[in-house]
Tab-separated table of C-alpha atoms and ligand atoms in Angstrom:
chain	number	residue	atom	x	y	z
Y	1	MET	CA	-6.567	-29.286	-18.121
Y	2	SER	CA	-5.592	-30.927	-14.433
Y	3	ILE	CA	-1.713	-31.717	-13.837
Y	4	SER	CA	0.116	-34.364	-12.130
Y	5	ARG	CA	3.527	-33.432	-10.021
Y	6	ARG	CA	4.547	-36.719	-11.136
Y	7	ASP	CA	4.136	-35.977	-14.738
Y	8	PHE	CA	5.852	-32.683	-14.625
Y	9	ILE	CA	9.186	-35.061	-12.408
Y	10	THR	CA	8.525	-37.811	-15.580
Y	11	SER	CA	9.084	-34.901	-18.706
Y	12	ALA	CA	11.389	-32.573	-16.596
Y	13	ALA	CA	14.467	-34.613	-17.960
Y	14	MET	CA	14.080	-32.708	-21.560
Y	15	THR	CA	16.362	-29.480	-21.937
Y	16	SER	CA	18.790	-28.745	-24.290
Y	17	LEU	CA	20.706	-25.138	-25.032
Y	18	ALA	CA	17.868	-24.588	-27.192
Y	19	VAL	CA	15.498	-25.083	-24.242
Y	20	GLY	CA	18.358	-23.003	-22.088
Y	21	LEU	CA	18.225	-20.393	-24.596
Y	22	ARG	CA	14.630	-20.132	-25.552
Y	23	ALA	CA	13.763	-19.912	-21.484
Y	24	GLN	CA	17.005	-17.301	-20.840
Y	25	GLU	CA	15.313	-14.883	-23.495
Y	26	SER	CA	12.495	-14.090	-20.807
Y	27	SER	CA	13.187	-15.244	-17.358
Y	28	SER	CA	16.303	-13.543	-16.807
Y	29	SER	CA	16.655	-10.834	-18.026
Y	30	ALA	CA	15.739	-7.868	-15.368
Y	31	PRO	CA	13.480	-5.968	-17.982
Y	32	ALA	CA	11.164	-8.929	-18.275
Y	33	GLN	CA	9.985	-9.257	-15.066
Y	34	SER	CA	9.057	-5.773	-15.344
Y	35	SER	CA	6.733	-6.165	-18.240
Y	36	PRO	CA	6.065	-9.375	-20.416
Y	37	SER	CA	5.366	-7.156	-23.943
Y	38	GLN	CA	8.283	-4.707	-23.904
Y	39	THR	CA	10.798	-4.528	-25.681
Y	40	ARG	CA	13.510	-1.384	-26.607
Y	41	THR	CA	15.804	-0.407	-28.523
Y	42	VAL	CA	19.725	-1.902	-26.751
Y	43	SER	CA	22.339	-0.121	-28.977
Y	44	GLY	CA	26.181	1.430	-27.441
Y	45	THR	CA	29.195	-0.155	-26.739
Y	46	GLY	CA	28.437	-1.011	-23.996
Y	47	SER	CA	30.960	0.598	-22.375
Y	48	GLY	CA	32.470	4.254	-22.596
Y	49	ARG	CA	32.931	8.033	-20.689
Y	50	SER	CA	30.548	10.629	-20.070
Y	51	LYS	CA	30.282	14.156	-18.080
Y	52	PRO	CA	28.346	14.252	-15.296
Y	53	PRO	CA	25.699	13.987	-13.693
Y	54	ILE	CA	25.547	10.529	-15.030
Y	55	LEU	CA	24.018	7.261	-13.584
Y	56	ILE	CA	24.191	3.416	-14.936
Y	57	SER	CA	21.679	1.065	-13.563
Y	58	SER	CA	20.419	-2.416	-14.189
Y	59	ALA	CA	18.101	-2.368	-17.423
Y	60	ASN	CA	14.826	-2.471	-14.632
Y	61	GLY	CA	15.995	1.356	-13.169
Y	62	TRP	CA	14.648	2.288	-16.889
Y	63	ASN	CA	11.605	3.940	-15.481
Y	64	GLY	CA	12.706	5.610	-13.045
Y	65	SER	CA	16.167	6.909	-13.663
Y	66	ASP	CA	14.625	10.226	-15.843
Y	67	LYS	CA	13.703	11.189	-12.012
Y	68	GLY	CA	16.893	10.009	-10.547
Y	69	TYR	CA	18.960	11.999	-13.626
Y	70	GLN	CA	16.483	15.731	-13.212
Y	71	MET	CA	17.679	14.775	-9.150
Y	72	LEU	CA	21.238	15.226	-10.231
Y	73	LYS	CA	20.689	18.071	-11.932
Y	74	ASP	CA	18.675	19.511	-9.845
Y	75	GLY	CA	21.545	19.656	-7.132
Y	76	LYS	CA	20.000	16.900	-4.827
Y	77	ASP	CA	21.773	14.063	-2.691
Y	78	THR	CA	23.714	11.573	-4.982
Y	79	LEU	CA	21.984	8.820	-2.821
Y	80	ASP	CA	18.358	10.375	-3.011
Y	81	ALA	CA	18.735	10.110	-6.305
Y	82	ALA	CA	19.718	6.110	-6.298
Y	83	ILE	CA	17.145	5.833	-4.342
Y	84	ALA	CA	14.206	7.359	-6.251
Y	85	VAL	CA	15.172	5.335	-9.509
Y	86	GLY	CA	14.932	1.765	-6.793
Y	87	LYS	CA	11.926	3.621	-4.805
Y	88	THR	CA	10.069	3.632	-8.876
Y	89	GLN	CA	10.460	0.280	-9.131
Y	90	GLU	CA	9.787	-1.062	-5.261
Y	91	ASP	CA	6.285	0.643	-5.795
Y	92	ASP	CA	5.662	-0.890	-9.099
Y	93	PRO	CA	3.329	-4.398	-8.630
Y	94	ASN	CA	4.213	-5.065	-12.439
Y	95	ASP	CA	8.027	-4.850	-11.266
Y	96	MET	CA	8.393	-8.929	-9.943
Y	97	SER	CA	11.548	-8.262	-8.905
Y	98	VAL	CA	11.356	-5.813	-5.948
Y	99	GLY	CA	9.413	-4.650	-3.221
Y	100	LEU	CA	5.506	-4.807	-3.747
Y	101	GLY	CA	5.062	-7.765	-6.045
Y	102	GLY	CA	8.046	-9.372	-5.689
Y	103	LEU	CA	8.034	-13.375	-5.809
Y	104	PRO	CA	7.811	-14.847	-2.413
Y	105	ASN	CA	9.979	-17.081	-0.248
Y	106	GLU	CA	8.737	-20.713	-0.305
Y	107	GLU	CA	6.065	-20.145	2.401
Y	108	GLY	CA	4.452	-17.360	0.235
Y	109	VAL	CA	6.155	-14.407	1.618
Y	110	VAL	CA	7.523	-12.027	0.208
Y	111	GLU	CA	11.407	-11.222	2.035
Y	112	LEU	CA	13.108	-7.541	0.747
Y	113	ASP	CA	16.737	-7.328	0.778
Y	114	SER	CA	19.175	-3.622	-0.472
Y	115	CYS	CA	21.853	-1.546	1.061
Y	116	CYS	CA	23.595	1.256	0.235
Y	117	MET	CA	26.688	3.588	0.063
Y	118	HIS	CA	26.796	7.162	0.386
Y	119	GLY	CA	29.611	8.951	-1.003
Y	120	PRO	CA	30.250	12.328	0.683
Y	121	THR	CA	29.492	10.582	4.279
Y	122	ARG	CA	31.294	6.846	3.492
Y	123	ARG	CA	28.725	6.123	5.463
Y	124	ALA	CA	26.594	2.454	4.567
Y	125	GLY	CA	23.175	0.616	5.642
Y	126	SER	CA	21.614	-2.341	4.153
Y	127	VAL	CA	18.349	-4.531	5.666
Y	128	GLY	CA	18.013	-8.426	5.005
Y	129	ALA	CA	14.622	-10.802	4.767
Y	130	VAL	CA	12.794	-7.581	5.354
Y	131	ARG	CA	8.269	-8.590	5.432
Y	132	ASN	CA	5.753	-6.159	5.177
Y	133	ILE	CA	7.939	-3.066	4.178
Y	134	LYS	CA	8.482	-2.294	0.644
Y	135	ASN	CA	10.643	0.491	0.289
Y	136	VAL	CA	13.961	-1.526	2.044
Y	137	ALA	CA	16.337	0.944	0.000
Y	138	LEU	CA	15.273	3.938	2.132
Y	139	LEU	CA	14.908	1.289	5.303
Y	140	GLY	CA	18.097	0.683	4.298
Y	141	GLN	CA	19.061	4.470	3.977
Y	142	ALA	CA	17.154	4.909	7.980
Y	143	VAL	CA	19.773	2.181	9.476
Y	144	MET	CA	22.498	4.247	7.974
Y	145	GLN	CA	21.186	7.575	9.319
Y	146	HIS	CA	19.193	6.670	12.361
Y	147	THR	CA	21.605	4.062	13.864
Y	148	GLY	CA	25.041	3.142	14.888
Y	149	HIS	CA	24.421	0.205	12.938
Y	150	VAL	CA	25.128	-0.824	9.365
Y	151	MET	CA	23.086	-3.924	8.916
Y	152	LEU	CA	19.699	-4.677	10.110
Y	153	VAL	CA	17.399	-8.090	8.950
Y	154	GLY	CA	14.518	-10.145	9.746
Y	155	GLU	CA	12.148	-9.324	12.155
Y	156	GLY	CA	14.521	-6.699	13.603
Y	157	ALA	CA	14.916	-4.531	10.612
Y	158	GLU	CA	11.171	-4.716	10.257
Y	159	LYS	CA	10.274	-3.251	14.567
Y	160	PHE	CA	12.762	-0.473	13.590
Y	161	GLY	CA	11.037	0.522	10.337
Y	162	TYR	CA	7.371	0.481	12.006
Y	163	ALA	CA	9.857	3.073	14.585
Y	164	MET	CA	10.545	5.242	11.755
Y	165	GLY	CA	7.351	5.596	10.319
Y	166	PHE	CA	7.318	2.747	7.506
Y	167	PRO	CA	3.788	0.976	6.671
Y	168	LYS	CA	2.775	-2.267	7.128
Y	169	GLU	CA	1.943	-3.430	4.058
Y	170	ASN	CA	1.436	-6.578	2.206
Y	171	LEU	CA	3.826	-7.405	-0.312
Y	172	LEU	CA	2.374	-9.922	-2.022
Y	173	THR	CA	0.236	-8.997	-4.962
Y	174	GLU	CA	-2.393	-11.318	-6.482
Y	175	ARG	CA	-0.115	-12.019	-9.833
Y	176	ALA	CA	2.178	-13.172	-7.468
Y	177	HIS	CA	0.554	-15.143	-4.910
Y	178	GLN	CA	-0.579	-16.859	-8.528
Y	179	ILE	CA	3.049	-17.861	-9.732
Y	180	TRP	CA	3.664	-18.963	-6.386
Y	181	LEU	CA	0.547	-21.204	-5.658
Y	182	MET	CA	2.177	-22.804	-9.700
Y	183	TRP	CA	5.788	-22.985	-8.160
Y	184	LYS	CA	4.032	-25.057	-5.305
Y	185	GLU	CA	1.691	-27.450	-7.102
Y	186	SER	CA	4.016	-28.119	-10.143
Y	187	ASN	CA	7.425	-28.287	-8.755
Y	188	SER	CA	7.156	-30.457	-5.896
Y	189	ASN	CA	6.882	-34.989	-5.411
Y	190	GLU	CA	7.237	-34.353	-1.372
Y	191	ASP	CA	4.357	-32.826	-0.124
Y	192	TRP	CA	0.873	-32.631	-0.895
Y	193	TRP	CA	0.142	-30.137	-2.749
Y	194	GLY	CA	-1.032	-30.914	-6.340
Y	195	PRO	CA	-3.087	-33.144	-7.981
Y	196	GLY	CA	-3.067	-36.452	-6.331
Y	197	LEU	CA	-4.182	-40.512	-7.179
Y	198	ASP	CA	-7.200	-39.026	-7.770
Y	199	ASP	CA	-6.977	-37.011	-10.743
Y	200	PRO	CA	-8.752	-38.251	-13.648
Y	201	ASN	CA	-5.368	-37.158	-15.629
Y	202	TYR	CA	-2.908	-38.664	-12.758
Y	203	HIS	CA	-1.035	-41.453	-14.258
Y	204	VAL	CA	1.956	-43.818	-13.030
Y	205	PRO	CA	4.803	-42.505	-14.366
Y	206	GLY	CA	6.641	-44.787	-17.130
Y	207	GLU	CA	3.467	-46.636	-17.014
Y	208	GLY	CA	1.917	-44.976	-20.781
Y	209	GLY	CA	3.390	-42.000	-20.155
Y	210	GLU	CA	4.481	-39.599	-22.990
Y	211	GLN	CA	8.296	-40.578	-23.037
Y	212	ALA	CA	8.102	-43.285	-25.178
Y	213	THR	CA	6.238	-41.901	-27.786
Y	214	VAL	CA	7.273	-38.413	-28.126
Y	215	ASN	CA	11.203	-37.051	-28.344
Y	216	THR	CA	12.741	-34.615	-26.348
Y	217	GLU	CA	11.428	-31.468	-27.995
Y	218	GLU	CA	7.715	-32.805	-27.816
Y	219	MET	CA	8.010	-33.839	-23.596
Y	220	TRP	CA	9.564	-29.892	-23.817
Y	221	GLU	CA	6.944	-28.185	-25.109
Y	222	LEU	CA	4.029	-30.988	-23.311
Y	223	GLN	CA	5.832	-29.712	-19.908
Y	224	ARG	CA	5.725	-26.137	-21.183
Y	225	GLN	CA	2.140	-26.282	-21.783
Y	226	ARG	CA	0.806	-28.279	-19.015
Y	227	LEU	CA	2.167	-24.934	-17.139
Y	228	TYR	CA	0.704	-22.567	-19.526
Y	229	ASP	CA	-2.281	-24.695	-18.472
Y	230	LEU	CA	-1.766	-24.468	-14.931
Y	231	ALA	CA	-1.839	-20.615	-15.424
Y	232	GLU	CA	-5.020	-20.527	-16.794
Y	233	ARG	CA	-6.627	-22.431	-14.124
Y	234	LEU	CA	-4.805	-20.327	-11.720
Y	235	HIS	CA	-5.962	-17.198	-13.287
Y	236	VAL	CA	-2.667	-15.750	-14.060
Y	237	GLU	CA	-3.087	-12.876	-16.896
Y	238	PRO	CA	-2.482	-14.026	-20.284
Y	239	GLU	CA	-0.084	-12.070	-20.789
Y	240	TRP	CA	1.670	-13.151	-17.741
Y	241	ARG	CA	1.905	-16.850	-18.054
Y	242	GLU	CA	4.914	-17.241	-19.893
Y	243	PHE	CA	6.850	-15.324	-17.495
Y	244	ALA	CA	5.232	-17.545	-14.543
Y	245	VAL	CA	5.983	-20.058	-16.792
Y	246	ASN	CA	10.104	-19.447	-17.092
Y	247	ALA	CA	9.567	-18.210	-13.076
Y	248	VAL	CA	8.670	-21.826	-11.837
Y	249	LEU	CA	10.876	-23.490	-13.403
Y	250	TYR	CA	14.075	-21.167	-13.705
Y	251	PRO	CA	13.645	-19.028	-10.208
Y	252	PRO	CA	14.799	-15.874	-11.334
Y	253	HIS	CA	17.015	-13.322	-9.017
Y	254	GLY	CA	15.389	-9.994	-10.389
Y	255	THR	CA	17.364	-7.311	-9.138
Y	256	ILE	CA	18.319	-3.320	-8.903
Y	257	HIS	CA	20.962	-1.763	-8.766
Y	258	VAL	CA	21.866	1.816	-9.582
Y	259	SER	CA	25.132	4.042	-9.619
Y	260	VAL	CA	25.465	7.847	-9.462
Y	261	LEU	CA	27.977	10.309	-10.091
Y	262	ASN	CA	27.080	14.305	-10.105
Y	263	GLU	CA	28.797	17.524	-11.174
Y	264	LYS	CA	30.716	17.923	-7.928
Y	265	ASN	CA	32.447	14.365	-8.338
Y	266	GLU	CA	30.150	12.951	-5.569
Y	267	MET	CA	28.740	9.157	-5.663
Y	268	SER	CA	26.532	6.961	-4.376
Y	269	GLY	CA	25.482	3.955	-5.081
Y	270	MET	CA	21.857	1.303	-3.908
Y	271	THR	CA	20.674	-1.697	-4.500
Y	272	THR	CA	17.270	-3.684	-3.991
Y	273	THR	CA	15.694	-6.704	-4.378
Y	274	SER	CA	13.372	-9.267	-3.444
Y	275	GLY	CA	15.714	-11.852	-3.932
Y	276	LEU	CA	15.909	-15.398	-5.612
Y	277	ALA	CA	11.851	-16.263	-6.008
Y	278	TRP	CA	10.930	-19.158	-4.063
Y	279	LYS	CA	13.915	-19.426	-1.735
Y	280	ILE	CA	14.404	-20.235	1.650
Y	281	PRO	CA	13.077	-18.082	4.503
Y	282	GLY	CA	15.908	-16.024	5.672
Y	283	ARG	CA	18.014	-16.515	2.354
Y	284	CYS	CA	19.849	-13.426	1.947
Y	285	GLY	CA	22.170	-13.185	-1.538
Y	286	ASP	CA	24.417	-10.346	-2.396
Y	287	SER	CA	22.136	-7.700	-1.927
Y	288	PRO	CA	22.099	-6.579	0.894
Y	289	ILE	CA	26.128	-7.293	1.682
Y	290	ILE	CA	27.952	-3.722	1.088
Y	291	GLY	CA	30.899	-5.227	-0.821
Y	292	ALA	CA	29.041	-7.147	-2.848
Y	293	GLY	CA	25.647	-6.237	-4.111
Y	294	ASN	CA	26.881	-2.628	-3.443
Y	295	TYR	CA	29.408	-0.958	-3.066
Y	296	CYS	CA	30.652	2.902	-3.472
Y	297	ASP	CA	34.123	5.261	-2.731
Y	298	GLN	CA	34.053	8.226	-4.298
Y	299	ASP	CA	37.969	8.595	-4.439
Y	300	VAL	CA	37.593	5.817	-7.090
Y	301	GLY	CA	34.019	4.702	-8.066
Y	302	SER	CA	31.188	2.379	-7.157
Y	303	ALA	CA	29.497	-0.853	-8.494
Y	304	GLY	CA	27.050	-3.381	-7.873
Y	305	ALA	CA	25.527	-6.242	-9.259
Y	306	THR	CA	22.700	-8.330	-10.660
Y	307	GLY	CA	22.521	-12.214	-11.401
Y	308	SER	CA	23.730	-14.773	-9.109
Y	309	GLY	CA	23.430	-13.307	-5.340
Y	310	GLU	CA	25.554	-16.441	-3.547
Y	311	GLU	CA	28.495	-16.110	-6.481
Y	312	ASN	CA	28.364	-12.720	-6.252
Y	313	ILE	CA	28.732	-12.899	-2.325
Y	314	ARG	CA	31.958	-15.183	-2.757
Y	315	VAL	CA	34.151	-12.882	-4.571
Y	316	ALA	CA	32.839	-9.569	-2.563
Y	317	GLY	CA	31.957	-8.928	-6.485
Y	318	ALA	CA	31.204	-4.735	-6.019
Y	319	HIS	CA	34.317	-4.416	-4.202
Y	320	THR	CA	36.351	-6.283	-5.622
Y	321	ILE	CA	35.924	-4.153	-8.610
Y	322	VAL	CA	36.256	-1.071	-7.162
Y	323	GLU	CA	39.878	-2.218	-5.581
Y	324	ASN	CA	40.304	-2.826	-9.446
Y	325	MET	CA	40.161	0.535	-10.518
Y	326	ARG	CA	41.799	1.581	-7.404
Y	327	HIS	CA	44.616	0.171	-8.880
Y	328	GLY	CA	44.481	1.209	-12.016
Y	329	MET	CA	41.939	-0.877	-14.305
Y	330	SER	CA	39.572	0.305	-16.100
Y	331	PRO	CA	36.208	-0.016	-15.159
Y	332	GLN	CA	35.427	-3.114	-18.091
Y	333	GLU	CA	38.910	-4.806	-16.935
Y	334	ALA	CA	37.633	-4.380	-13.202
Y	335	GLY	CA	34.485	-6.268	-13.694
Y	336	PHE	CA	36.136	-9.042	-16.320
Y	337	ASP	CA	38.349	-9.985	-13.643
Y	338	THR	CA	36.085	-9.957	-10.796
Y	339	LEU	CA	33.832	-12.323	-13.368
Y	340	LYS	CA	37.058	-14.756	-13.609
Y	341	ARG	CA	37.108	-14.808	-9.697
Y	342	ILE	CA	33.680	-16.248	-10.083
Y	343	ALA	CA	34.462	-18.959	-12.593
Y	344	ARG	CA	37.658	-19.752	-10.903
Y	345	ASN	CA	36.051	-20.752	-7.937
Y	346	PHE	CA	34.567	-23.559	-10.732
Y	347	ASN	CA	37.335	-24.448	-11.610
Y	348	ASN	CA	36.941	-22.761	-15.268
Y	349	ASP	CA	34.608	-25.212	-15.386
Y	350	MET	CA	31.930	-24.568	-18.177
Y	351	ASN	CA	29.946	-27.340	-17.268
Y	352	LYS	CA	28.794	-25.653	-14.339
Y	353	LEU	CA	29.478	-21.801	-14.993
Y	354	ARG	CA	27.088	-22.138	-18.177
Y	355	TYR	CA	24.508	-21.983	-15.460
Y	356	VAL	CA	25.959	-18.876	-13.722
Y	357	ASP	CA	24.072	-15.925	-14.919
Y	358	MET	CA	25.605	-12.430	-13.366
Y	359	GLU	CA	25.863	-8.760	-14.413
Y	360	PHE	CA	28.002	-5.737	-12.694
Y	361	TYR	CA	26.804	-2.228	-13.372
Y	362	ILE	CA	30.545	-0.300	-12.885
Y	363	LEU	CA	31.140	3.649	-12.807
Y	364	ARG	CA	34.202	5.060	-12.612
Y	365	LYS	CA	34.560	8.802	-10.484
Y	366	ASP	CA	35.740	9.988	-13.906
Y	367	GLY	CA	32.036	9.222	-15.767
Y	368	ALA	CA	33.796	5.800	-17.436
Y	369	TYR	CA	31.423	2.852	-17.305
Y	370	ALA	CA	30.911	-0.220	-18.075
Y	371	GLY	CA	27.851	-3.092	-17.693
Y	372	VAL	CA	30.136	-6.098	-18.234
Y	373	SER	CA	28.551	-9.654	-17.560
Y	374	MET	CA	29.100	-13.250	-17.304
Y	375	TRP	CA	27.254	-14.298	-20.409
Y	376	SER	CA	26.036	-12.211	-23.953
Y	377	GLY	CA	22.778	-13.436	-24.026
Y	378	ALA	CA	20.261	-15.218	-26.402
Y	379	PRO	CA	20.487	-14.432	-29.913
Y	380	GLY	CA	19.028	-10.785	-30.870
Y	381	ARG	CA	19.041	-10.064	-27.083
Y	382	PRO	CA	21.635	-9.762	-25.461
Y	383	ARG	CA	22.296	-8.172	-21.648
Y	384	HIS	CA	22.203	-5.568	-21.292
Y	385	PHE	CA	21.876	-2.153	-18.465
Y	386	CYS	CA	20.735	1.347	-18.811
Y	387	VAL	CA	22.758	4.749	-19.101
Y	388	HIS	CA	21.450	8.143	-18.272
Y	389	ASP	CA	23.564	11.353	-18.589
Y	390	GLY	CA	21.596	13.418	-20.058
Y	391	SER	CA	20.512	10.972	-22.794
Y	392	LYS	CA	18.523	7.742	-21.802
Y	393	ARG	CA	19.852	4.531	-23.150
Y	394	LEU	CA	19.928	0.917	-23.055
Y	395	GLU	CA	23.663	-0.704	-23.814
Y	396	PRO	CA	24.335	-4.232	-24.054
Y	397	CYS	CA	26.787	-5.564	-21.652
Y	398	ILE	CA	30.251	-6.288	-22.485
Y	399	SER	CA	30.330	-10.227	-21.614
Y	400	LEU	CA	33.168	-12.850	-20.427
Y	401	TYR	CA	31.536	-15.779	-22.433
Y	402	GLN	CA	29.130	-15.565	-26.047
Y	403	GLY	CA	26.068	-17.290	-25.395
Y	404	ALA	CA	23.016	-17.250	-23.117
Y	405	ALA	CA	23.579	-18.920	-19.909
Y	406	LEU	CA	21.063	-21.864	-18.875
Y	407	ASP	CA	18.602	-21.322	-16.740
Y	408	TYR	CA	18.776	-22.428	-13.981
Y	409	PRO	CA	18.304	-25.288	-11.668
Y	410	PRO	CA	19.016	-28.336	-14.602
Y	411	HIS	CA	16.449	-30.663	-14.108
Y	412	SER	CA	16.890	-33.684	-12.166
Y	413	ARG	CA	16.525	-36.534	-14.342
Y	414	MET	CA	19.048	-34.353	-16.642
Y	415	ARG	CA	21.696	-34.523	-14.149
Y	416	SER	CA	21.645	-38.427	-13.355
Y	417	ARG	CA	21.290	-38.809	-17.340
Y	418	ALA	CA	24.135	-36.757	-17.618
Y	419	ALA	CA	26.183	-38.828	-14.352
Y	420	ALA	CA	25.076	-41.459	-15.895
Y	421	LYS	CA	27.348	-41.221	-19.363
U	1	LIG	N1	21.633	-10.803	-6.556
U	1	LIG	C1	20.143	-10.837	-5.831
U	1	LIG	C2	19.967	-12.007	-5.082
U	1	LIG	O1	20.889	-13.053	-5.625
U	1	LIG	O2	19.168	-12.180	-4.501
């Protein structure tokens, strides 16, 4: 079935809270970006206190956390342990949120961001908008270890990587390329991508379109079905089509953060990402920003983030959390205060905040930890994070607001209708 991009614009008006819930179930949570069929049990309270070693991470740290935990047990460096968890996902082409297989920018080019902090030496390293190098967490560590700088970006970071022996690799997998093509073809009405006037199924918006005959929910189903059809036509594997459709409609941020504490009370933290899907080339979110995507002071604790990078940068989230704990707050209190600062930046306007997806992962030097989120998640699918203290588990994030965030962006016709009311 051919698809008119104009059909998408016409029918893109269709959304509702139910729609947001449905999409959120599969589009934004970290595991869904790494394995479309994966479901794991989430249990516990979202905060606690463990004896070191302990490792906490975003949920997509699950696969690598056994290795990271073992490295802590074996007395390996704390940052090496944290990076080992991130590297597991960077190397995995099925994780479309980081490294190889990450979703690309609007030009179809994968650009990666990462930063790290090493508690014992109080050093930091960071890279932003790096192309063609898969293991940017290690590259950030190399900036820390082998330069007098803290942050390198773009071409300079890439050249530095080659000088340090990092291999040049094509990071755009066939699957990520197919999903980018879906986005390109379906989401634009201002260029020549996608079927045009000569397409047999093209019809002028408003003339004999579906809007007159079907209700909002049916239009939404039609729109999603068209995207599924497009996914099939572009040969996206069947088990990835749900992910692909959601990624086209609601560009994910996908990221992995890891914070660790060892038996010597040493701490480190690391964050790595392919950033916001379909971003403007050169865009960096919070993940390469020391103090936003990641901050560690082993006198106090370590914290990191996934979610809306732009919102997190505006509150220097990870640094704010560590400073809150320095002044006596628990991990949960420190995280909630930071989420409230994001809410304050929107004057607590829930019409906007319902689109803000934000999670913080927090570990204090005494082994107290918490995962906090702006929204609790869809029914039966709570926001969650990974804890490994000898027992590996997923715990639900403690959330500021109940319910699921709506996936961003809201469709333009919905916005104009809302404005007209
Ligand atoms: N939090 C990841 C990003 O916004 O790029």
